[in-house]
């Protein structure tokens, strides 16, 4: 895929998000308040430190399933299907544990990369040239892992497969479509920076907008592969 095609695909993803802007605000608010519901409830009724940590753990536990259910709705939007509360409930139940596992694998891998980075760059007393090599290796791995993660949930809900097969296919998709993956990551990074800097966009649009763009691009890329197979 050339740079013009990749750029056009990302622009079309942004247009798709703009066309569904009102719906995306509604979905983002639901996502934000549902997975943080235990913390909101805890802060409303008690300031006990133990309950704070319990509610924090519950919110982290809900992050995966709520995200999976919302990604399922966003995937249906990218495929031009209707969404409803029943579809949300279906996605929540269907992808509950796989979403939980996907969030765990994503976070665990990032933690491992950070630990390896700190050990090899700061704590081994290696020569500067070797430190520079390790620095480049871990930064490259981190970048590629983010490229993979942006396809993980869309592939999970689109193809309804296991967690490790989802990650394997996300790796192949990111590697085979590196240019569009980088452009999507840059666009997502800009949206993330603006959203966290201003706070309000994070609450009302950040997750759903990026999620719809990711699902839109995955759906369009998979059409390319399906078209190639049909010609063989």
Short mmCIF file of C-alpha atoms in Angstrom, two decimals, residues 41-227:
data_model
loop_
_atom_site.label_atom_id
_atom_site.label_comp_id
_atom_site.label_asym_id
_atom_site.label_seq_id
_atom_site.Cartn_x
_atom_site.Cartn_y
_atom_site.Cartn_z
CA UNK A 41 -19.89 4.81 43.57
CA UNK A 42 -17.10 4.45 46.13
CA UNK A 43 -16.27 8.17 46.08
CA UNK A 44 -19.95 9.03 46.46
CA UNK A 45 -20.62 6.92 49.55
CA UNK A 46 -17.30 6.52 51.36
CA UNK A 47 -13.78 7.87 51.59
CA UNK A 48 -12.40 4.72 53.19
CA UNK A 49 -8.97 3.88 51.74
CA UNK A 50 -9.66 0.15 51.59
CA UNK A 51 -12.84 0.70 49.55
CA UNK A 52 -10.91 3.00 47.24
CA UNK A 53 -8.46 0.22 46.37
CA UNK A 54 -11.28 -2.31 46.01
CA UNK A 55 -13.18 0.00 43.66
CA UNK A 56 -9.97 0.69 41.73
CA UNK A 57 -9.40 -3.05 41.28
CA UNK A 58 -13.01 -3.52 40.14
CA UNK A 59 -12.68 -0.68 37.62
CA UNK A 60 -9.49 -2.19 36.20
CA UNK A 61 -11.26 -5.55 36.02
CA UNK A 62 -14.18 -4.00 34.09
CA UNK A 63 -11.94 -2.11 31.66
CA UNK A 64 -11.39 -5.11 29.38
CA UNK A 65 -14.99 -6.37 29.05
CA UNK A 66 -16.48 -2.87 28.71
CA UNK A 67 -13.86 -2.02 26.08
CA UNK A 68 -14.54 -5.29 24.26
CA UNK A 69 -18.29 -4.66 24.21
CA UNK A 70 -17.81 -1.12 22.93
CA UNK A 71 -15.33 -2.29 20.29
CA UNK A 72 -17.97 -4.79 19.19
CA UNK A 73 -20.45 -1.94 18.67
CA UNK A 74 -17.83 0.17 16.87
CA UNK A 75 -17.04 -2.78 14.63
CA UNK A 76 -20.71 -3.10 13.75
CA UNK A 77 -20.74 0.62 12.89
CA UNK A 78 -17.67 0.17 10.68
CA UNK A 79 -19.51 -2.67 8.92
CA UNK A 80 -22.61 -0.42 8.57
CA UNK A 81 -24.74 -2.55 10.91
CA UNK A 82 -27.16 -1.26 13.52
CA UNK A 83 -26.16 -1.04 17.18
CA UNK A 84 -28.35 -1.39 20.25
CA UNK A 85 -28.24 -2.15 23.96
CA UNK A 86 -28.88 -5.81 23.14
CA UNK A 87 -25.81 -5.84 20.90
CA UNK A 88 -23.75 -4.24 23.67
CA UNK A 89 -24.90 -6.92 26.12
CA UNK A 90 -24.15 -9.62 23.55
CA UNK A 91 -20.63 -8.28 23.00
CA UNK A 92 -20.02 -7.89 26.73
CA UNK A 93 -20.90 -11.52 27.44
CA UNK A 94 -19.32 -13.00 24.31
CA UNK A 95 -15.94 -11.27 24.59
CA UNK A 96 -15.75 -10.90 28.39
CA UNK A 97 -12.79 -13.16 29.19
CA UNK A 98 -10.98 -12.70 25.89
CA UNK A 99 -11.14 -8.91 26.35
CA UNK A 100 -9.84 -9.32 29.90
CA UNK A 101 -6.96 -11.46 28.65
CA UNK A 102 -6.17 -9.07 25.80
CA UNK A 103 -5.86 -6.10 28.17
CA UNK A 104 -3.66 -8.18 30.49
CA UNK A 105 -1.36 -9.34 27.68
CA UNK A 106 -1.09 -5.81 26.29
CA UNK A 107 -0.24 -4.24 29.65
CA UNK A 108 2.04 -7.09 30.76
CA UNK A 109 4.09 -6.90 27.55
CA UNK A 110 4.55 -3.14 27.95
CA UNK A 111 5.68 -3.63 31.56
CA UNK A 112 8.21 -6.28 30.46
CA UNK A 113 9.58 -3.96 27.76
CA UNK A 114 9.93 -1.10 30.26
CA UNK A 115 11.71 -3.36 32.79
CA UNK A 116 14.09 -4.69 30.12
CA UNK A 117 14.71 -1.13 28.96
CA UNK A 118 15.62 0.03 32.48
CA UNK A 119 17.88 -2.97 33.12
CA UNK A 120 19.84 -2.83 29.87
CA UNK A 121 20.06 0.96 29.52
CA UNK A 122 20.52 2.15 33.12
CA UNK A 123 21.72 -0.67 35.36
CA UNK A 124 24.27 -2.87 33.59
CA UNK A 125 27.09 -0.37 33.13
CA UNK A 126 27.43 -1.22 29.44
CA UNK A 127 29.55 0.80 26.98
CA UNK A 128 27.71 3.81 25.48
CA UNK A 129 27.52 2.24 22.00
CA UNK A 130 25.89 -0.91 23.41
CA UNK A 131 23.48 1.20 25.48
CA UNK A 132 22.53 3.13 22.33
CA UNK A 133 21.84 -0.15 20.50
CA UNK A 134 19.63 -1.44 23.32
CA UNK A 135 17.92 1.96 23.49
CA UNK A 136 17.00 1.69 19.84
CA UNK A 137 15.88 -1.94 20.16
CA UNK A 138 13.48 -1.33 23.06
CA UNK A 139 12.05 1.85 21.56
CA UNK A 140 11.47 0.03 18.27
CA UNK A 141 9.79 -2.86 20.09
CA UNK A 142 7.58 -0.44 22.01
CA UNK A 143 6.55 1.33 18.80
CA UNK A 144 5.78 -1.95 17.04
CA UNK A 145 3.79 -3.21 20.04
CA UNK A 146 1.62 -0.09 19.87
CA UNK A 147 1.14 -0.72 16.14
CA UNK A 148 -0.05 -4.24 17.02
CA UNK A 149 -2.32 -3.17 19.88
CA UNK A 150 -4.35 -0.79 17.71
CA UNK A 151 -5.52 -3.81 15.67
CA UNK A 152 -6.01 -6.25 18.55
CA UNK A 153 -9.56 -5.45 19.67
CA UNK A 154 -10.90 -4.79 16.14
CA UNK A 155 -9.58 -8.18 15.00
CA UNK A 156 -10.95 -9.91 18.09
CA UNK A 157 -14.50 -8.69 17.54
CA UNK A 158 -14.33 -8.87 13.73
CA UNK A 159 -13.06 -12.44 13.48
CA UNK A 160 -14.18 -13.89 16.84
CA UNK A 161 -10.98 -15.86 17.48
CA UNK A 162 -8.78 -16.61 20.49
CA UNK A 163 -6.47 -14.10 22.14
CA UNK A 164 -3.16 -15.43 20.86
CA UNK A 165 -4.48 -15.92 17.34
CA UNK A 166 -5.79 -12.35 17.50
CA UNK A 167 -2.33 -11.07 18.49
CA UNK A 168 -0.66 -13.18 15.81
CA UNK A 169 -2.96 -11.75 13.14
CA UNK A 170 -2.48 -8.23 14.52
CA UNK A 171 1.30 -8.69 14.17
CA UNK A 172 0.92 -9.82 10.56
CA UNK A 173 -1.54 -7.01 9.77
CA UNK A 174 0.71 -4.33 11.25
CA UNK A 175 3.84 -5.69 9.53
CA UNK A 176 2.12 -6.05 6.14
CA UNK A 177 0.52 -2.59 6.33
CA UNK A 178 3.26 -0.67 8.09
CA UNK A 179 2.65 2.71 6.48
CA UNK A 180 -1.08 2.94 7.23
CA UNK A 181 -0.39 1.52 10.72
CA UNK A 182 2.10 4.32 11.40
CA UNK A 183 -0.26 6.99 10.07
CA UNK A 184 -3.09 5.62 12.21
CA UNK A 185 -0.83 5.58 15.26
CA UNK A 186 0.22 9.19 14.63
CA UNK A 187 -3.40 10.28 14.27
CA UNK A 188 -4.34 8.38 17.43
CA UNK A 189 -1.35 9.87 19.24
CA UNK A 190 -2.39 13.42 18.34
CA UNK A 191 -5.97 12.74 19.45
CA UNK A 192 -4.69 11.19 22.68
CA UNK A 193 -2.41 14.14 23.44
CA UNK A 194 -5.19 16.68 22.84
CA UNK A 195 -7.72 14.58 24.80
CA UNK A 196 -5.54 14.14 27.89
CA UNK A 197 -4.30 17.72 27.78
CA UNK A 198 -7.83 19.17 27.63
CA UNK A 199 -9.42 16.33 29.70
CA UNK A 200 -12.97 16.90 28.37
CA UNK A 201 -12.32 15.20 24.99
CA UNK A 202 -11.09 12.13 26.89
CA UNK A 203 -14.48 11.88 28.61
CA UNK A 204 -16.67 12.54 25.59
CA UNK A 205 -14.93 11.31 22.42
CA UNK A 206 -11.37 9.91 22.77
CA UNK A 207 -11.93 6.15 23.00
CA UNK A 208 -14.89 5.86 20.63
CA UNK A 209 -13.34 8.03 17.92
CA UNK A 210 -10.02 6.16 17.89
CA UNK A 211 -11.87 2.85 18.19
CA UNK A 212 -14.07 3.54 15.17
CA UNK A 213 -11.05 4.60 13.12
CA UNK A 214 -9.23 1.40 14.07
CA UNK A 215 -12.22 -0.77 13.20
CA UNK A 216 -12.83 1.11 9.95
CA UNK A 217 -9.24 0.57 8.82
CA UNK A 218 -9.21 -3.10 9.85
CA UNK A 219 -12.45 -3.72 7.92
CA UNK A 220 -11.08 -1.97 4.82
CA UNK A 221 -7.71 -3.76 4.96
CA UNK A 222 -9.38 -7.14 5.35
CA UNK A 223 -11.47 -6.39 2.24
CA UNK A 224 -8.18 -6.11 0.35
CA UNK A 225 -7.13 -9.58 1.46
CA UNK A 226 -10.54 -11.06 0.76
CA UNK A 227 -10.46 -9.53 -2.71
#
